[in-house]
PDB file of C-alpha atoms in Angstrom:
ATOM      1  CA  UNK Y   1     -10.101   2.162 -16.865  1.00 97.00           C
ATOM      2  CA  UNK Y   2     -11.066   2.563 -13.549  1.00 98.00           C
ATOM      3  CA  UNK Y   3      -8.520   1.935 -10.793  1.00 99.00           C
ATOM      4  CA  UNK Y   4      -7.868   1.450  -7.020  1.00 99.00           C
ATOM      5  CA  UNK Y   5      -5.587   2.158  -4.938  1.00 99.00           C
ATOM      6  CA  UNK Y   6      -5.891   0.231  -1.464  1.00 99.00           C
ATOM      7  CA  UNK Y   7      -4.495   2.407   1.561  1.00 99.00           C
ATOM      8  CA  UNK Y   8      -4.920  -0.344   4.334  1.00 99.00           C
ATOM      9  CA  UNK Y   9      -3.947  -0.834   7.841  1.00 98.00           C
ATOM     10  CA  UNK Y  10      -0.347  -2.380   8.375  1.00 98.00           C
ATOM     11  CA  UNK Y  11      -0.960  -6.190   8.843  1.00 98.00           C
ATOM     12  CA  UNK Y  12      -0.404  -7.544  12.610  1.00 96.00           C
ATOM     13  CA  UNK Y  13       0.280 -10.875  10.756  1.00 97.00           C
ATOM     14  CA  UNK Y  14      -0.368 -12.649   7.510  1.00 98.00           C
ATOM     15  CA  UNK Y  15      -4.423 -13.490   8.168  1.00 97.00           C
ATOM     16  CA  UNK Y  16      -4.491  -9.752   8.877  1.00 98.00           C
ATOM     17  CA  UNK Y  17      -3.101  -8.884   6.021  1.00 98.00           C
ATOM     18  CA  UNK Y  18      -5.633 -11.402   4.279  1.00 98.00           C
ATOM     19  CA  UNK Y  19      -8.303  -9.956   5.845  1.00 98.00           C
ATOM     20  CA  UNK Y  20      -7.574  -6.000   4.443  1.00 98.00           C
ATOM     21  CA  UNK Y  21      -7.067  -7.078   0.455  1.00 99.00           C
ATOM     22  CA  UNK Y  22     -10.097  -9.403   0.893  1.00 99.00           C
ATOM     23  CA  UNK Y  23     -12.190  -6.436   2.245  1.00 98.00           C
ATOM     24  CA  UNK Y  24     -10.475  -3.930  -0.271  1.00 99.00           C
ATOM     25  CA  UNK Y  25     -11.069  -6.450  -3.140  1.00 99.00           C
ATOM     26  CA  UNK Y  26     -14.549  -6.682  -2.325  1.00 98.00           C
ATOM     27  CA  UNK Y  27     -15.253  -2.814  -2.179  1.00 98.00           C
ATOM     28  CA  UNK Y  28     -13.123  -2.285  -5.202  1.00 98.00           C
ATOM     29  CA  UNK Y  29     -15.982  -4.632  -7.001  1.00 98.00           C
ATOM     30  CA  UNK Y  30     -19.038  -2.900  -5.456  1.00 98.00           C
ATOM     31  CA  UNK Y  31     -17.198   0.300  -6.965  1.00 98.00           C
ATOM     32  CA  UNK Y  32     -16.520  -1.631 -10.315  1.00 98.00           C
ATOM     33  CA  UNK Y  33     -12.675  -0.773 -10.755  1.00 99.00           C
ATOM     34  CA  UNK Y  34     -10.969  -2.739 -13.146  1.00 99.00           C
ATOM     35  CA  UNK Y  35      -7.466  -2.831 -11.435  1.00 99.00           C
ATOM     36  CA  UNK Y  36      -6.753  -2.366  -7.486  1.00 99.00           C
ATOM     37  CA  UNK Y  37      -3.207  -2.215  -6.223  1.00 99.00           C
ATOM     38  CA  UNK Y  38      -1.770  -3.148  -2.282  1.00 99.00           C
ATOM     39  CA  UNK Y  39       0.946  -1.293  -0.964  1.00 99.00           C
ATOM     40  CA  UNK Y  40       4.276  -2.574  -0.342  1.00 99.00           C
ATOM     41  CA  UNK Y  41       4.802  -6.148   1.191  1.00 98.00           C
ATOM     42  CA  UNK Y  42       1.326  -6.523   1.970  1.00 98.00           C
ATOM     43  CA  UNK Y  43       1.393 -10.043   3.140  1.00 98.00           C
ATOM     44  CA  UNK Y  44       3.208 -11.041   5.087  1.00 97.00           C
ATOM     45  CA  UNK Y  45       3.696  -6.897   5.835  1.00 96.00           C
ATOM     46  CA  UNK Y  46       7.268  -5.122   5.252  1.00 96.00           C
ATOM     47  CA  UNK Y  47      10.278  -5.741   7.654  1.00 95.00           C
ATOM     48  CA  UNK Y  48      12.448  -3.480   9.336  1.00 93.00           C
ATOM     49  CA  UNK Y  49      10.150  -0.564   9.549  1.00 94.00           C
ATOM     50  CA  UNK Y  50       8.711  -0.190  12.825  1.00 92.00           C
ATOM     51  CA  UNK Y  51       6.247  -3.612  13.081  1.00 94.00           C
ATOM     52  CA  UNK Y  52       6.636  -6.913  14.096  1.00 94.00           C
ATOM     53  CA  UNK Y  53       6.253  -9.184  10.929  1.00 96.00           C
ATOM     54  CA  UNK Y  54       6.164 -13.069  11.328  1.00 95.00           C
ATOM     55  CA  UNK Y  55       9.006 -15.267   9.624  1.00 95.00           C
ATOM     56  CA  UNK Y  56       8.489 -16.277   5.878  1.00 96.00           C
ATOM     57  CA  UNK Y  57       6.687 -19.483   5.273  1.00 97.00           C
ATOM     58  CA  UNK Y  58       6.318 -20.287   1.656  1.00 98.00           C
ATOM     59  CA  UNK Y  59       3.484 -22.446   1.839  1.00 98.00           C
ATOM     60  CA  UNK Y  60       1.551 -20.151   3.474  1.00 98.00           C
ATOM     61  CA  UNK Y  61       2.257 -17.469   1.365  1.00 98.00           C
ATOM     62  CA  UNK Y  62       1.020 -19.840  -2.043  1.00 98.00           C
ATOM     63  CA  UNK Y  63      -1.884 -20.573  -0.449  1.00 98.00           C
ATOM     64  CA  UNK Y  64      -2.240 -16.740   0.146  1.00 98.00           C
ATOM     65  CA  UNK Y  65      -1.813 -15.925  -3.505  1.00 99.00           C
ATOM     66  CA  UNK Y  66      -3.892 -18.531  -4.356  1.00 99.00           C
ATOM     67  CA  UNK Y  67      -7.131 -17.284  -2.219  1.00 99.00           C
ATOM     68  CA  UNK Y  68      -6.190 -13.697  -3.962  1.00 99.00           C
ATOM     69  CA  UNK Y  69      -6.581 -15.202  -7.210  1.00 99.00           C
ATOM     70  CA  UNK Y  70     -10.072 -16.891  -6.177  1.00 99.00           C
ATOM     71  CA  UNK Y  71     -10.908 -13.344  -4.763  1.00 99.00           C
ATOM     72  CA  UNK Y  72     -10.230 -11.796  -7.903  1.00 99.00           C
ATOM     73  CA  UNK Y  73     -12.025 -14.148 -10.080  1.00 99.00           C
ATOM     74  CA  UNK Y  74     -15.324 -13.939  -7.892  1.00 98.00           C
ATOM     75  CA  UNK Y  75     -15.121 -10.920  -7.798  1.00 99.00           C
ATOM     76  CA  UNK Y  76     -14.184  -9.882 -11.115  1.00 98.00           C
ATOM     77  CA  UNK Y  77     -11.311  -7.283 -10.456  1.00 99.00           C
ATOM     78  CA  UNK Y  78      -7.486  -7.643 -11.448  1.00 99.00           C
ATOM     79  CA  UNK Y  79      -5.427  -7.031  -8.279  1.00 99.00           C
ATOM     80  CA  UNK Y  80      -1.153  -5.860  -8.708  1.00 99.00           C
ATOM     81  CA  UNK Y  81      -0.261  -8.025  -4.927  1.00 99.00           C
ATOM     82  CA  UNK Y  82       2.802  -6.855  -3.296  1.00 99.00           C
ATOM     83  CA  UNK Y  83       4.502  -9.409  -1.484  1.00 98.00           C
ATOM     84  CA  UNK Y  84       7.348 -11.161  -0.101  1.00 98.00           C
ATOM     85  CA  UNK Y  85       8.489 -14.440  -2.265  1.00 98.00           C
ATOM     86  CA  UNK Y  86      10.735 -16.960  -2.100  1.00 96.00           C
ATOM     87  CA  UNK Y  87      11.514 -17.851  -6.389  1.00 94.00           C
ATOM     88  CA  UNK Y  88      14.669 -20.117  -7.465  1.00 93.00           C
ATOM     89  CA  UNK Y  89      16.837 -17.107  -7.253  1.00 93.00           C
ATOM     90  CA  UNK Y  90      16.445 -16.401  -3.629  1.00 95.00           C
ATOM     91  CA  UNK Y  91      14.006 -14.247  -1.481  1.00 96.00           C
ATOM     92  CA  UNK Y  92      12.114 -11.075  -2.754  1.00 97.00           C
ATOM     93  CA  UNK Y  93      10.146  -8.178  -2.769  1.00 98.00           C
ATOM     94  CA  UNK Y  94       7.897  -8.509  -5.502  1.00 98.00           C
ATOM     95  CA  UNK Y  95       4.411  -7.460  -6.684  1.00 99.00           C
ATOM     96  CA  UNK Y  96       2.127 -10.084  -8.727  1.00 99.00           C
ATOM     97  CA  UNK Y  97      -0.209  -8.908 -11.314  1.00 99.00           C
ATOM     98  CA  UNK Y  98      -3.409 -11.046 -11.072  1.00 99.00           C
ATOM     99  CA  UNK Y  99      -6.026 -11.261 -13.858  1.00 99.00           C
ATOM    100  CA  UNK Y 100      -9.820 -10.255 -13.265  1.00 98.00           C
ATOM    101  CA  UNK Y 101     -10.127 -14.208 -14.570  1.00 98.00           C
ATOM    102  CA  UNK Y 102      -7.861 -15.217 -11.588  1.00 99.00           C
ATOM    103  CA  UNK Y 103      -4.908 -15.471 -13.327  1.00 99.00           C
ATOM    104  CA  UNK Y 104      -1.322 -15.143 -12.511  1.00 99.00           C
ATOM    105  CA  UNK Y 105      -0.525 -12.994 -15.339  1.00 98.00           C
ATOM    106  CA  UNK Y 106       3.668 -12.302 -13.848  1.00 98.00           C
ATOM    107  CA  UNK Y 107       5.194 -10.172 -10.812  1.00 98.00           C
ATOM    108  CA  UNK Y 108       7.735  -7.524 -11.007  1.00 99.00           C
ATOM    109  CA  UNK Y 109      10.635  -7.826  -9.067  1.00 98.00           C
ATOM    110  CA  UNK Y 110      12.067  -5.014  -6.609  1.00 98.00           C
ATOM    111  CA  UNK Y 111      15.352  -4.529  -8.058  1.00 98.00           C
ATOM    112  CA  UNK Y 112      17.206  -1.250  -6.207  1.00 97.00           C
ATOM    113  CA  UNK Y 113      16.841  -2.829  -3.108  1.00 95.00           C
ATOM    114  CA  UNK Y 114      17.158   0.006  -0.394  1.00 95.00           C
ATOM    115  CA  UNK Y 115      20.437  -0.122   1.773  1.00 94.00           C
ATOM    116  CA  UNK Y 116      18.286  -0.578   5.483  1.00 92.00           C
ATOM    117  CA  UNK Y 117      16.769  -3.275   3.625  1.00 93.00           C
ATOM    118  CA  UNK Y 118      19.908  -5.276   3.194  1.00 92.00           C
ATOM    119  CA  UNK Y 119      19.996  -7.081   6.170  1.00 93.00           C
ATOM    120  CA  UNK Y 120      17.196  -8.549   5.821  1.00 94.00           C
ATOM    121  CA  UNK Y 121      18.810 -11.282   2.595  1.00 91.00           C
ATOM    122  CA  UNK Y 122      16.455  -9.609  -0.292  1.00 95.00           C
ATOM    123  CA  UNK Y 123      17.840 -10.791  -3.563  1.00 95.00           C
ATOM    124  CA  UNK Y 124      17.781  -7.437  -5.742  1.00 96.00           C
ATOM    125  CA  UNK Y 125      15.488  -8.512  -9.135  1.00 95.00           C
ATOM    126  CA  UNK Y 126      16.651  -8.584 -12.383  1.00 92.00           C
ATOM    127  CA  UNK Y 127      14.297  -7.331 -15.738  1.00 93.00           C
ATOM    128  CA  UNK Y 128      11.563  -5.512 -15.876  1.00 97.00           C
ATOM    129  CA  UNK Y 129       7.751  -6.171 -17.115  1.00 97.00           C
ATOM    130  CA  UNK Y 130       5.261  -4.559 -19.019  1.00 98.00           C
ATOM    131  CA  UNK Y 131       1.459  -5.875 -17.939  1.00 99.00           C
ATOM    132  CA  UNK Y 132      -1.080  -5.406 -19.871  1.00 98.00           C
ATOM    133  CA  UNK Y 133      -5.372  -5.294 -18.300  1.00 97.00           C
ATOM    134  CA  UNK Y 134      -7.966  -4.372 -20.472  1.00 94.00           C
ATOM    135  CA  UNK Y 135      -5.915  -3.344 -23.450  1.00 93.00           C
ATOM    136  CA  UNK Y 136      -3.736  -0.423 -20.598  1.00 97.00           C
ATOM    137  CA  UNK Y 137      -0.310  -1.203 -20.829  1.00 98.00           C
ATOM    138  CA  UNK Y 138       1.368  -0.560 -16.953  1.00 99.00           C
ATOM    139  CA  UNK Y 139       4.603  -1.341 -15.311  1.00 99.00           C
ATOM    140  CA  UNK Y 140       5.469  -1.415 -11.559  1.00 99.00           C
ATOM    141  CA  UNK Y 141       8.365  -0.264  -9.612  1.00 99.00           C
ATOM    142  CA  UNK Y 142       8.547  -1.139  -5.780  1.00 99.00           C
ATOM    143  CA  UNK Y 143       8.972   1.525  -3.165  1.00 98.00           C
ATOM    144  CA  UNK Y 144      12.560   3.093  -3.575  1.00 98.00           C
ATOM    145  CA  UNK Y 145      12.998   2.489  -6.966  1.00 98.00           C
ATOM    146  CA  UNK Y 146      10.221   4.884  -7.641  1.00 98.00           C
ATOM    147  CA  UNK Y 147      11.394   7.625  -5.546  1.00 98.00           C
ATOM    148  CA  UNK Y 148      15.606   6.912  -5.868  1.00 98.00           C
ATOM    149  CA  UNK Y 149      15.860   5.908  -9.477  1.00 98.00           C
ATOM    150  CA  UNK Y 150      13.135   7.542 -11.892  1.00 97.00           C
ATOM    151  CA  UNK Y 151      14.711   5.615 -14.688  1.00 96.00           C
ATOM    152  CA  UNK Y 152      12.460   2.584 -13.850  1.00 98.00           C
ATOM    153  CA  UNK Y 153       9.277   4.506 -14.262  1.00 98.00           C
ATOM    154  CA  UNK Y 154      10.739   5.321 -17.731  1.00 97.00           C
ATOM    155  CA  UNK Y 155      11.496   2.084 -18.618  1.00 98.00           C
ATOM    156  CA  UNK Y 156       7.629   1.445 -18.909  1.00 98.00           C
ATOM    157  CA  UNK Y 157       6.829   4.631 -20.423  1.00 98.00           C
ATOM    158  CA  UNK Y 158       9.577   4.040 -23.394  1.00 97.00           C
ATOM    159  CA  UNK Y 159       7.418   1.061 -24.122  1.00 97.00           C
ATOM    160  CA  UNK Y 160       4.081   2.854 -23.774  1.00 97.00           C
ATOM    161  CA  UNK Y 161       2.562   1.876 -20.402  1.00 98.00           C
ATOM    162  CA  UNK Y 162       0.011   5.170 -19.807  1.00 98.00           C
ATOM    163  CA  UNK Y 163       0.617   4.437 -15.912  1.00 99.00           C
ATOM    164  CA  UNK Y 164       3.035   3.174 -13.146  1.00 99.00           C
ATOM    165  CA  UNK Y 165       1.905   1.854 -10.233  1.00 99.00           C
ATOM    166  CA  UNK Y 166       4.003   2.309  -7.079  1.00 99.00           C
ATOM    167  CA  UNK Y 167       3.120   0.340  -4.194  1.00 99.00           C
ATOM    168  CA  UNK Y 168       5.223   1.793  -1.138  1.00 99.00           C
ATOM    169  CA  UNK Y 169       5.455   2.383   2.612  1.00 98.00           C
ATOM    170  CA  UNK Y 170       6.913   6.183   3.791  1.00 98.00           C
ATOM    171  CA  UNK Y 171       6.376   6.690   7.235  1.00 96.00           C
ATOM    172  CA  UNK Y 172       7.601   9.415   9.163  1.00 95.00           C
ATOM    173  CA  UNK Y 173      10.396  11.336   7.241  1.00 96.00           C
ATOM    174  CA  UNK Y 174      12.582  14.599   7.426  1.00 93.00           C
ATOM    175  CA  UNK Y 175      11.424  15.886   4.011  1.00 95.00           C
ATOM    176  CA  UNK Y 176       8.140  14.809   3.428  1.00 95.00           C
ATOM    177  CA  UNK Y 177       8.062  17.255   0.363  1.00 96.00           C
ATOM    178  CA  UNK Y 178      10.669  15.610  -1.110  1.00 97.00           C
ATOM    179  CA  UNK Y 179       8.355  12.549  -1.837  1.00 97.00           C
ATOM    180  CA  UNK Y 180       5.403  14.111  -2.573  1.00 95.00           C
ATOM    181  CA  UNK Y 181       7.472  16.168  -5.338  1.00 96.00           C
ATOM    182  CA  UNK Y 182       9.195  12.903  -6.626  1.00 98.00           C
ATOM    183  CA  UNK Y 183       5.665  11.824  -7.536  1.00 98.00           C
ATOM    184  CA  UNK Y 184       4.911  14.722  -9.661  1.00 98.00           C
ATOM    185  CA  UNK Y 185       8.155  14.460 -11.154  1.00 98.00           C
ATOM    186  CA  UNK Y 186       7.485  11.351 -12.063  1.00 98.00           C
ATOM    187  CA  UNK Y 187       4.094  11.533 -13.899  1.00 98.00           C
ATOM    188  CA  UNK Y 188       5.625  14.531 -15.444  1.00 98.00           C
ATOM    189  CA  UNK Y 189       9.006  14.076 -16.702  1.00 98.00           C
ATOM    190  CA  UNK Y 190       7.194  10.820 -18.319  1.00 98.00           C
ATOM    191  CA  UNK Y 191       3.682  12.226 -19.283  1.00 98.00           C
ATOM    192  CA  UNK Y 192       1.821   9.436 -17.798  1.00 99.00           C
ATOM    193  CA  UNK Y 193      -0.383   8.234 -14.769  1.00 99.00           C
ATOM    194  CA  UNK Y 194       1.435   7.842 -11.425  1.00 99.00           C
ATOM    195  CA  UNK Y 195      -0.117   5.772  -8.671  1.00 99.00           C
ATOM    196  CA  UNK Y 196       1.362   5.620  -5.954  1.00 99.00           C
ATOM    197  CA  UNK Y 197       0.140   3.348  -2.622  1.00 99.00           C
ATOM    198  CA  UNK Y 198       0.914   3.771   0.827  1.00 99.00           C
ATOM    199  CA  UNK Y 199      -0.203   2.196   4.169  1.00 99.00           C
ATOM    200  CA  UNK Y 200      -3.015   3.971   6.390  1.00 98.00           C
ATOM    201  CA  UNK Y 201      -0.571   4.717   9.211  1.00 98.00           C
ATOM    202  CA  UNK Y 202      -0.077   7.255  12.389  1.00 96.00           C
ATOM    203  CA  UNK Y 203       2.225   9.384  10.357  1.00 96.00           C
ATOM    204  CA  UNK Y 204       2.456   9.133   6.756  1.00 96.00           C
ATOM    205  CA  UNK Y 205       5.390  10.951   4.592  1.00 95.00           C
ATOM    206  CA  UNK Y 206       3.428  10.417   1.703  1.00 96.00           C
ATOM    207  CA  UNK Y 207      -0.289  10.481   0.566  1.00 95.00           C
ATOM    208  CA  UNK Y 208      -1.584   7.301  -1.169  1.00 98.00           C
ATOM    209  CA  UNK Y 209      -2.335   9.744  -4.701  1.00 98.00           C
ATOM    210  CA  UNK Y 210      -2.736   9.112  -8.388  1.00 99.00           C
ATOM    211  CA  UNK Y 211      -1.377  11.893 -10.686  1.00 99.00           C
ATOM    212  CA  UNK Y 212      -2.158  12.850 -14.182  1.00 98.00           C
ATOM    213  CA  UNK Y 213       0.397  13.061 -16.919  1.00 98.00           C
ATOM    214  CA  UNK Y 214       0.468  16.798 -16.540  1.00 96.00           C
ATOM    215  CA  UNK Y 215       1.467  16.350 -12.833  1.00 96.00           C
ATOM    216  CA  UNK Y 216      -1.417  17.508 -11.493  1.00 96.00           C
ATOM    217  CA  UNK Y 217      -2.981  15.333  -8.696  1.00 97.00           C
ATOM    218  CA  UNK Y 218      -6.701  13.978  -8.963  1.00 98.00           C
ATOM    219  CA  UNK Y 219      -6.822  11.914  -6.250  1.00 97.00           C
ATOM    220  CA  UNK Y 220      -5.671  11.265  -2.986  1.00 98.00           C
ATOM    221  CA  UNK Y 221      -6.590   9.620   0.131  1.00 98.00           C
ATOM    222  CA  UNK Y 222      -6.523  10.975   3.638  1.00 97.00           C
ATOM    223  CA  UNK Y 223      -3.521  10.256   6.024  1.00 96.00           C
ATOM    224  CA  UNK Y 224      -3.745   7.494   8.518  1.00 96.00           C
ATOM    225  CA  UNK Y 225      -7.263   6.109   7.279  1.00 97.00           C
ATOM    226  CA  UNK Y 226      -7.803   2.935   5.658  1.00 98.00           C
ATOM    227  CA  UNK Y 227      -9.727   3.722   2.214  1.00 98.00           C
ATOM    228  CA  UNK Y 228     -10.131   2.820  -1.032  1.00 99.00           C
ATOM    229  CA  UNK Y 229      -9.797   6.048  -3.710  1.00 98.00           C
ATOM    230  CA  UNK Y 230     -11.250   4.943  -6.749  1.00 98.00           C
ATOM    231  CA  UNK Y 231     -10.786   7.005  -9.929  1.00 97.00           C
ATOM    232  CA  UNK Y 232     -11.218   6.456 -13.575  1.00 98.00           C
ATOM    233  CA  UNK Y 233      -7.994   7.112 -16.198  1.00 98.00           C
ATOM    234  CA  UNK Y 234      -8.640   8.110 -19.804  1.00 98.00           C
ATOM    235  CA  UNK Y 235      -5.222   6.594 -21.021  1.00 97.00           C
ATOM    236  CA  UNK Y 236      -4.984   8.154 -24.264  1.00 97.00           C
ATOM    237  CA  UNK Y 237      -4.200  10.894 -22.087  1.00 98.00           C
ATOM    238  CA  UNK Y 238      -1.156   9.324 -21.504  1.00 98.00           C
ATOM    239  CA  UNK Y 239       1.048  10.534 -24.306  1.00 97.00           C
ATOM    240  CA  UNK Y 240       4.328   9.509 -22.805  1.00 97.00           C
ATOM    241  CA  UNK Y 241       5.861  12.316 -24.786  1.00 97.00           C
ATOM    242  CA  UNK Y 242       9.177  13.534 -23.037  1.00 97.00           C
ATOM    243  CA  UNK Y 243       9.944   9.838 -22.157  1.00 96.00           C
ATOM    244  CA  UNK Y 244       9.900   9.859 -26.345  1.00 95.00           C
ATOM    245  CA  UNK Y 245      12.078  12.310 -26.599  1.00 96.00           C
ATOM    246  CA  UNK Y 246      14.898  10.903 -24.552  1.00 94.00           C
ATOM    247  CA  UNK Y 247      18.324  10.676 -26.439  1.00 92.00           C
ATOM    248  CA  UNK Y 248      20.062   7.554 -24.725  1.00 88.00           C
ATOM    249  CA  UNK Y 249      23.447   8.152 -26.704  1.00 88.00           C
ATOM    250  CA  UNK Y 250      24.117  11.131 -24.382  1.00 87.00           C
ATOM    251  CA  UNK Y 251      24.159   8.817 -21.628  1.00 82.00           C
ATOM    252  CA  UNK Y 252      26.916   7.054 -22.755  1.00 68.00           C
TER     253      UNK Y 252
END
């Protein structure tokens, strides 16, 4: 499989934001990955971190998904969308998982919400999915869940996803090292593909980078520029072995 990952600006408003996964989707196809992934909240944009991000309108945002969709279809690519959304639960951050056929295949749910996110009304998920494109098996986990509670990225490697994607925004931070470790951990603990996606910005606490299942980092993109690193996965490489080995009982 060949992947994505889409480091893009920070959207000044929801046509911006438009505008960067429409020119992202389009290169991704030129490069012919199979699978490209946003960062965090990338329409309307992410609140409470620095930017000024316009008030949620629902319509908009369906219309938005649904131009995604025809984006993917044309061009042929799947696309994992990070976004706010408004379901029959209440408001959330969620990323949808859109077919190379221009399908809404599901979205995942942010579910540890972090604490300077809680004024802002999010509505902490509930469950977790499995997606499957082009016979890979993947899950998703939003942001802090990836670096705060590892047990979601386990959750899909117990049921034999060979990667995790992790769309994300870290800006400027007191340990960056910390988050550029958690990745490795991550990949590692679990012997699978981590991808993890970040916004170009001024300062970035952490690199938009996939790692192997060994830990070891293949790719990653350069701080504070908008690009597209492209790199293809062999997922039988994936073996998922220590996440196999886990003995739930002495958790109890």
């Amino acid at each position: 499989m060949r992947i994505g990952l889409a480091q893009t600006r920070f959207p000044s408003s929801l046509k911006d934001g438009m505008a960067a996964v429409r020119k992202m989707i389009e290169s991704g196809a030129e490069q012919q990955c199979d699978l490209l992934c946003f960062p965090e909240s990338i329409l309307p944009g992410l609140r409470g971190v620095g930017y000024g991000v316009e008030a949620y309108d629902h319509r908009r945002m369906t219309e938005s998904l649904d131009e995604v969709c025809e984006l993917a279809r044309l061009n042929r690519v799947a696309v994992i969308l990070p976004t706010e959304w408004l379901d029959e639960r209440g408001m959330h951050l969620a990323a949808f998982v859109i077919s190379a056929e221009g399908k809404v295949l599901g979205y995942q749910t942010k579910n540890q919400i972090d604490p300077d996110e809680d004024q802002f009304g999010y509505l902490p998920g509930q469950g977790r999915q499995l997606f499957e494109i082009g016979d890979v098996k993947f899950g998703i986990v939003i942001c802090h869940e990836g670096w705060r509670y590892p047990e979601t990225v386990r959750w899909a490697a117990l049921r034999e996803a060979s990667i995790v994607f992790h769309p994300q925004f870290t800006g400027e931070v007191e340990q960056p090292a910390f988050y550029e470790g958690a990745m490795l951990c991550r990949s590692q603990e679990n012997n699978i593909f981590f991808a993890s996606v970040n916004y170009a910005l001024p300062v970035q606490g952490s690199p938009t980078a996939l790692i192997s299942p060994s830990g070891k980092r293949l790719r990653a993109a350069e701080s504070g520029t908008e690009q597209l690193i492209v790199c293809d996965i062999d997922p039988s490489e994936a073996s998922g072995l220590l996440a196999s080995r886990l003995r739930p009982e002495l958790l109890l």
